[in-house]
Short mmCIF file of C-alpha atoms in Angstrom, two decimals:
data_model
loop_
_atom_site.label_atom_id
_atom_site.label_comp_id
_atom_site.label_asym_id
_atom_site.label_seq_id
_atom_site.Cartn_x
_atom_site.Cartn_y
_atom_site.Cartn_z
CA UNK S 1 79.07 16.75 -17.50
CA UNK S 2 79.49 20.18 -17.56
CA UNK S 3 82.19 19.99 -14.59
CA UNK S 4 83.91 17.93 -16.79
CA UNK S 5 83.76 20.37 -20.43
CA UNK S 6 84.83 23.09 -17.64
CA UNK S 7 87.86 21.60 -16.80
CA UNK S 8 91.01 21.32 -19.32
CA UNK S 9 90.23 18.48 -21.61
CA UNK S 10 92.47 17.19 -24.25
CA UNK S 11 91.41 16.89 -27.79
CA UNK S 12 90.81 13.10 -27.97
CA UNK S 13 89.17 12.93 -24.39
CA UNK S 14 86.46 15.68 -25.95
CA UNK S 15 86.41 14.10 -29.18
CA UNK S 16 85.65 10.95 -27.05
CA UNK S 17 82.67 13.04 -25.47
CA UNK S 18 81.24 14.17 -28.54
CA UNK S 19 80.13 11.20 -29.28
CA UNK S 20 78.92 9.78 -26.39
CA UNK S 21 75.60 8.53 -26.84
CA UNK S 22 74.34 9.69 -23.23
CA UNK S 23 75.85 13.67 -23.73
CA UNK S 24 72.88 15.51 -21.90
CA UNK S 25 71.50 18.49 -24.46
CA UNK S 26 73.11 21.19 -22.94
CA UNK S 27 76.88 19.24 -23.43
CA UNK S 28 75.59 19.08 -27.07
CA UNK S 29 75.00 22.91 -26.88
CA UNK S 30 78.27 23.54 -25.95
CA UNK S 31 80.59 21.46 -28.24
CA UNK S 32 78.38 22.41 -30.82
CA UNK S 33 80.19 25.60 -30.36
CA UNK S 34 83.77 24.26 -29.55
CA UNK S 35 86.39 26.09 -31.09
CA UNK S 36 87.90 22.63 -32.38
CA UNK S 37 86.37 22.10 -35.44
CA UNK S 38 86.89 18.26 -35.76
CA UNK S 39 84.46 18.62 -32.15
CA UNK S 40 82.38 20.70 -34.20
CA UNK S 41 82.10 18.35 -37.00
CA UNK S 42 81.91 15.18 -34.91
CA UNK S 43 78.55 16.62 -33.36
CA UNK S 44 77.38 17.25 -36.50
CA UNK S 45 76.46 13.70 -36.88
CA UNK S 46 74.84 13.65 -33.55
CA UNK S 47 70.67 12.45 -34.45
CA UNK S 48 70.44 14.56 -30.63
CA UNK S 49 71.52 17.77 -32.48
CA UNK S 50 68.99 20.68 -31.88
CA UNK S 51 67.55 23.57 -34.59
CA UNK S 52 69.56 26.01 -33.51
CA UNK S 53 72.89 24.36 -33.12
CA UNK S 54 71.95 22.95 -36.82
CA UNK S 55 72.00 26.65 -38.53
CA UNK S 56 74.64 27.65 -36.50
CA UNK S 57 76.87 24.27 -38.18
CA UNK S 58 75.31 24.84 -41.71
CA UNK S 59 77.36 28.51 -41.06
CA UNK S 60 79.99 26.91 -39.43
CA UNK S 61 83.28 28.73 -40.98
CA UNK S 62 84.83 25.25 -41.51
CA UNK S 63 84.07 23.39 -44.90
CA UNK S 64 84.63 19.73 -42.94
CA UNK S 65 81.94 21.03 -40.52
CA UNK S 66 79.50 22.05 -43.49
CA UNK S 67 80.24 18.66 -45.03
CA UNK S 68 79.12 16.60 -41.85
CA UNK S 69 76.20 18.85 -41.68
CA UNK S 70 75.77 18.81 -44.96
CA UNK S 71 75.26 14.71 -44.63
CA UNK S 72 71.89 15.41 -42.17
CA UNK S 73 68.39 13.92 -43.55
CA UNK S 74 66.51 16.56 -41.19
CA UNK S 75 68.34 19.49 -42.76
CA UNK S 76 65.38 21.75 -43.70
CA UNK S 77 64.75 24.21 -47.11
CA UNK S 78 66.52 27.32 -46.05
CA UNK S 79 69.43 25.06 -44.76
CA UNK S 80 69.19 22.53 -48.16
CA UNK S 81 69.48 26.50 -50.06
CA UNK S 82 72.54 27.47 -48.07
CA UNK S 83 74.62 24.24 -48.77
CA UNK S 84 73.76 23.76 -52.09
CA UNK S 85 75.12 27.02 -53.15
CA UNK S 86 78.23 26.75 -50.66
CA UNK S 87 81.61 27.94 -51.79
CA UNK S 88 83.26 24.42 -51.05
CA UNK S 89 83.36 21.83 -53.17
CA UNK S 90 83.31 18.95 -50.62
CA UNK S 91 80.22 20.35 -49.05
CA UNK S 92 77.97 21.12 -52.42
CA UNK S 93 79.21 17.18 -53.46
CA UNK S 94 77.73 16.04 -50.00
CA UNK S 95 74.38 18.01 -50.16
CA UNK S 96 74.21 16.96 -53.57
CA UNK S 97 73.21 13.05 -51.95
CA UNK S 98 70.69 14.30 -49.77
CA UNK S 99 67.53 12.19 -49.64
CA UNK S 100 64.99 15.27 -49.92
CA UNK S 101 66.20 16.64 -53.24
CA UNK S 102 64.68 15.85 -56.63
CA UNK S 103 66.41 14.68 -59.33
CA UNK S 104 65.97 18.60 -60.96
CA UNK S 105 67.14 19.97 -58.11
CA UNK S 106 70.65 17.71 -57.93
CA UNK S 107 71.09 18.43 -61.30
CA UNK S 108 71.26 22.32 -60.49
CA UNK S 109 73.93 21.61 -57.90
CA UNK S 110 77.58 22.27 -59.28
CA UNK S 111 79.34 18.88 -57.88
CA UNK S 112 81.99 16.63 -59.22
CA UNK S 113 82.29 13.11 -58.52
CA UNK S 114 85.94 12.17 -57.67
CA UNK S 115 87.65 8.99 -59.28
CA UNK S 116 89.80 8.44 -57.45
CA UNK S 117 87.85 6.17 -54.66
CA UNK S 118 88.36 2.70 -54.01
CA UNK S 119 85.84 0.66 -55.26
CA UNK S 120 85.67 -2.47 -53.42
CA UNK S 121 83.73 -6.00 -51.96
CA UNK S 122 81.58 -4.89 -49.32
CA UNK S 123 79.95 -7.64 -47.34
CA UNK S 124 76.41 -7.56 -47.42
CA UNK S 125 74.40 -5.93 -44.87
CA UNK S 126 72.39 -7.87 -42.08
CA UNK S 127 69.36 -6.08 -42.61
CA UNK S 128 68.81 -5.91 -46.56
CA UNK S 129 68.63 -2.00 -48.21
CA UNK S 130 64.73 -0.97 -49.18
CA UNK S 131 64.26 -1.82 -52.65
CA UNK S 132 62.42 1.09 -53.19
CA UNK S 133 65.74 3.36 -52.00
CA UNK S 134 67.79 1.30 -54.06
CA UNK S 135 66.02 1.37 -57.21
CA UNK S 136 65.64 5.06 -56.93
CA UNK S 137 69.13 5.28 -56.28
CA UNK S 138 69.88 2.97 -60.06
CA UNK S 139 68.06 5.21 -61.88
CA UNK S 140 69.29 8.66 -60.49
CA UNK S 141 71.42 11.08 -62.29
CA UNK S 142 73.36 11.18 -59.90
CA UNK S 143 76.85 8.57 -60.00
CA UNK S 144 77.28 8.36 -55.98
CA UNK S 145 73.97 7.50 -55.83
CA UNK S 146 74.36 4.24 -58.56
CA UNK S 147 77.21 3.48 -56.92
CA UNK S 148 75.71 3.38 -54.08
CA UNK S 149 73.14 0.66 -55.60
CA UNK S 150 75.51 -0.84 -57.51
CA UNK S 151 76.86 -2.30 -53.98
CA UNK S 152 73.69 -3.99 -52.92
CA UNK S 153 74.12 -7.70 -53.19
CA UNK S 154 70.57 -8.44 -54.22
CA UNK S 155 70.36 -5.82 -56.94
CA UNK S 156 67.37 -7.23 -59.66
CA UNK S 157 68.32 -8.48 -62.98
CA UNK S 158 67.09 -5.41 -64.78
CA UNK S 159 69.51 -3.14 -62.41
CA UNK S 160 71.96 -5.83 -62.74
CA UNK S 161 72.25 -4.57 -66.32
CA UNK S 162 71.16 -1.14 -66.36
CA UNK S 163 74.35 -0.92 -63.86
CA UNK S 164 76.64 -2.60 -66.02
CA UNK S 165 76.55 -0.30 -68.99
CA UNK S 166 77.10 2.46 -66.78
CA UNK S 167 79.02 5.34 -67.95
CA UNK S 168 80.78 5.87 -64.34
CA UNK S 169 83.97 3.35 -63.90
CA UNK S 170 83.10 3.16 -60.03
CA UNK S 171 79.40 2.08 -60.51
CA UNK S 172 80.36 -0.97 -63.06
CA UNK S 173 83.60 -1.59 -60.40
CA UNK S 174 81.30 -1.84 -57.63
CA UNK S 175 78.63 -3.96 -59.33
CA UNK S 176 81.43 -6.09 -60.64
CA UNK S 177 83.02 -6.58 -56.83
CA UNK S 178 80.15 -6.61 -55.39
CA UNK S 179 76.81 -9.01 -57.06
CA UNK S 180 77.11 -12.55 -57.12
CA UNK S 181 75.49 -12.58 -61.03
CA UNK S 182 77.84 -9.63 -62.41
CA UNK S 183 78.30 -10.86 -66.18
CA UNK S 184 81.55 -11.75 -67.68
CA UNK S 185 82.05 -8.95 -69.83
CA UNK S 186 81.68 -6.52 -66.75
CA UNK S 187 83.82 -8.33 -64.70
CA UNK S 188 86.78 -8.75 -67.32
CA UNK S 189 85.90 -4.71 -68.54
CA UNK S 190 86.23 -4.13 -64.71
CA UNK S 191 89.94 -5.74 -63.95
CA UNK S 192 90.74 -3.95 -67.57
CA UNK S 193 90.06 -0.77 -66.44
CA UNK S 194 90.63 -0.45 -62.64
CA UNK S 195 93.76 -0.32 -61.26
CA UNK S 196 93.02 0.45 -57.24
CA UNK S 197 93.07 -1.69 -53.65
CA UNK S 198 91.25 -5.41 -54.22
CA UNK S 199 91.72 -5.43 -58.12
CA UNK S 200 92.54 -8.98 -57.70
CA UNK S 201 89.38 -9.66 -56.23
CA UNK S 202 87.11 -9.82 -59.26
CA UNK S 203 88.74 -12.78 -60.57
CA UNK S 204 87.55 -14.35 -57.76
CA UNK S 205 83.67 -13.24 -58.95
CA UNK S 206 81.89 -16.58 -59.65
CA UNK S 207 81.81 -15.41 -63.55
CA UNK S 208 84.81 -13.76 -64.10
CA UNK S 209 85.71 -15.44 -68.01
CA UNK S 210 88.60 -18.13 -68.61
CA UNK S 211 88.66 -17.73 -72.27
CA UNK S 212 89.66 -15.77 -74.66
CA UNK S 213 92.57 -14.62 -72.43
CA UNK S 214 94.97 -15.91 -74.25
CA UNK S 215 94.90 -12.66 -76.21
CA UNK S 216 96.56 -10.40 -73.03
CA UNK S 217 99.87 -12.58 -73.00
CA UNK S 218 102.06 -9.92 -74.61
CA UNK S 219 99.65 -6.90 -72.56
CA UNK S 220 101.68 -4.39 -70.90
CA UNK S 221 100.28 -4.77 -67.76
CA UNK S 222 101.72 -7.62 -65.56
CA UNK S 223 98.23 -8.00 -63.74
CA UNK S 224 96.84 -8.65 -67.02
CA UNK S 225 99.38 -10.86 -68.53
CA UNK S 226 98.34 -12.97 -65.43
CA UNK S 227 95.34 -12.96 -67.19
CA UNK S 228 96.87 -15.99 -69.84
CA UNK S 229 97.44 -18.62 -67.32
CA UNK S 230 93.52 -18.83 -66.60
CA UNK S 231 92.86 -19.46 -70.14
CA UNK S 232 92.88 -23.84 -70.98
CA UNK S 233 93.35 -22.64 -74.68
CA UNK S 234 96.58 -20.20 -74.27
CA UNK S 235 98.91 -21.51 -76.88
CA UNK S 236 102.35 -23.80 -75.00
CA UNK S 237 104.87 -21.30 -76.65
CA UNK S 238 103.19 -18.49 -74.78
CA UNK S 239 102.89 -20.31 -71.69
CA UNK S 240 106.63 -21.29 -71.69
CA UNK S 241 107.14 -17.60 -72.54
CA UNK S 242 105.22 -16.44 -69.58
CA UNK S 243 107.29 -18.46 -67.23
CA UNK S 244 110.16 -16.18 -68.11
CA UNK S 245 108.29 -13.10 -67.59
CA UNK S 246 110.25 -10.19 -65.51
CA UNK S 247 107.39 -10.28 -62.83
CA UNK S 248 106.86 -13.05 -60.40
CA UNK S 249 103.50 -13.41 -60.43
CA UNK S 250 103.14 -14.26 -64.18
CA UNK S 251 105.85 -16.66 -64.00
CA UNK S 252 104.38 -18.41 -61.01
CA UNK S 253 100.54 -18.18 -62.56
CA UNK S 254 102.35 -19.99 -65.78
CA UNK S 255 104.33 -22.87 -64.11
CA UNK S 256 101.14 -23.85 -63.04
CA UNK S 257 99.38 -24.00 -66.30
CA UNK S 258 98.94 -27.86 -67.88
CA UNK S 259 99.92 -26.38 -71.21
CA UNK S 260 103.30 -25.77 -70.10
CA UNK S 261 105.80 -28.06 -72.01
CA UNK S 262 107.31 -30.90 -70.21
CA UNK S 263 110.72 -30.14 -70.75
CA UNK S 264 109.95 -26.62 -69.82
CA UNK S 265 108.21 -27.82 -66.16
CA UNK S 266 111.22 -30.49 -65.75
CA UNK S 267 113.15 -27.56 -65.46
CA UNK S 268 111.28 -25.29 -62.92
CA UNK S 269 111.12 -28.39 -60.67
CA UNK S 270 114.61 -27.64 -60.58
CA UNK S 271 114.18 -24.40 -59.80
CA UNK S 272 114.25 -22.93 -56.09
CA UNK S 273 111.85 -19.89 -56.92
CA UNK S 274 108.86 -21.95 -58.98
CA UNK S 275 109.51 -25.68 -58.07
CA UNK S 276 106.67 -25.11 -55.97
CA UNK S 277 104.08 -23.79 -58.46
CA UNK S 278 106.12 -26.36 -60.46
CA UNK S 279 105.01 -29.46 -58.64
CA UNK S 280 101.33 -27.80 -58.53
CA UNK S 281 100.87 -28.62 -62.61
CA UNK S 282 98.06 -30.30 -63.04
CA UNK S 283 100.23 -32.47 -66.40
CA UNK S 284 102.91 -33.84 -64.02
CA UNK S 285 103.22 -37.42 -65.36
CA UNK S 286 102.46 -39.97 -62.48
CA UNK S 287 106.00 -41.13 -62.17
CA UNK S 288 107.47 -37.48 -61.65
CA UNK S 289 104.89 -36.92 -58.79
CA UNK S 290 105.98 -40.71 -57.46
CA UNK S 291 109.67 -39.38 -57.37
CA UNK S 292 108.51 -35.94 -55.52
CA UNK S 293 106.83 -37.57 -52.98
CA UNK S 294 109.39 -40.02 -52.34
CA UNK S 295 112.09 -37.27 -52.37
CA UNK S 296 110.14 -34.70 -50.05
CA UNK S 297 109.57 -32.28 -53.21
CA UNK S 298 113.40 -32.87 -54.11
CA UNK S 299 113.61 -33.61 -58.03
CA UNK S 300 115.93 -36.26 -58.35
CA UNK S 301 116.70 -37.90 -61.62
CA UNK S 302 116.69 -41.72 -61.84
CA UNK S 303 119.98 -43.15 -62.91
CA UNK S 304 120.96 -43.22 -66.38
#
């Protein structure tokens, strides 16, 4: 191995090196002091990583370096000290997670918790979280931390609503995407109020409400008009109203909806953008559906 390091290598081969799970200890030396630091910060990670290359990465001029080290669970005091207190953003946020610190000691970290993350489904994993780890991490301080609970599938009832009354939009986002017994009122609150990657997705939550949203028809927010054409109750004026709504997807969501008018959804099956959602009403008369399948989805009239 270290014939090969002493050749030329190109970035991606080394990077491919660094984390190679059979890199003898003094390879790991070595790139531990590469002067790339995305080598640098990829053996951070490495569980092989000895004392002394540690310190040297907890000093590491590079803030992405710091943060990967930052991320270790055998980081010891001094090291903990050093990061906590480190100039960089990025790196006090990820010390701020580590597993060692008490509660009093996070809260004398200066961190901020972005907002702007995705929060979205993540499958559950094969082998299921500790509870102990995950109830410690509802009841932290700390936001990353209930989010990071708020994503276990088998969260308890009592953390099920603890969770949902969370202050922190990702933590109620990710319990909404993410438990199978998220209530209604989280889940609606949820699409209300997050706009990111797999919005869609909590309506899909087996509680996610039907009624009562009626009341979004006229909201400013297409997603949430959408909203009206779930609801068995939304009034047929509004329905018909929806179907000429300037975005697609409400128009389509309202063909479909059995409150439609007839003479409104004998017109759509006319028409070559929503005679499909058209023929998908659940109040097609029997006679109209006869004539559809006879006509291969075609509306034609019967003679006068």
């Amino acid at each position: 191995m270290d014939d090969v390091l002493a050749r030329p290598v190109g970035k991606e081969d080394k990077a491919m090196i660094a984390v190679n799970p059979t890199l003898p200890p003094d390879a790991v030396v070595l790139l531990a002091a590469d002067p790339v630091p995305r080598i640098r910060g990829l053996i951070a990670h490495r569980a092989d990583l000895g004392p002394a290359e540690r310190r040297a990465l907890v000093a590491d001029p590079d803030p992405h370096v710091r943060t990967n080290i930052a991320y270790r669970a055998d980081l010891g005091p001094a090291e903990l000290r050093a990061l906590t207190t480190d100039p960089h953003p990025g790196v006090r946020l990820a010390v701020s997670l580590h597993p060692t610190l008490s509660e009093e000691e996070r809260a004398r970290i200066d961190y901020q918790v972005p907002m702007d993350h995705d929060f979205v489904f993540h499958p559950a994993p094969e082998v299921p979280r500790d509870p102990k780890t995950v109830r410690g991490n509802a009841l932290s301080n700390h936001p990353l931390l209930r989010r990071q609970a708020a994503r276990d599938h088998l969260l308890p009832p009592d953390l099920v609503a603890r969770l949902a009354a969370d202050d922190d939009l990702g933590v109620r986002v990710l319990l909404a995407q993410n438990h199978p017994d998220a209530p209604a009122p989280l889940l609606l609150r949820s699409f209300l109020e997050y706009t990111g990657p797999e919005r869609s997705h909590l309506t899909t939550r087996p509680n996610f409400p039907t009624n009562g949203l009626a009341a979004f028809a006229d909201h400013e927010d297409p997603e949430v008009r959408t909203l009206a054409a779930r609801d068995p109750e939304t009034e047929p004026t509004a329905v018909e109203r929806l179907t000429q709504d300037p975005e697609h997807a409400v128009r389509a969501a309202a063909t479909r909806h059995p409150n439609l008018p007839q003479s409104r959804l004998a017109v759509l099956l006319d028409d070559e953008e929503l005679a499909h959602d058209a023929a998908a009403n659940p109040a097609l008369d029997l006679d109209t559906i006869r004539r559809l399948l006879n006509t291969d989805g075609r509306q034609v009239r019967p003679p006068a």
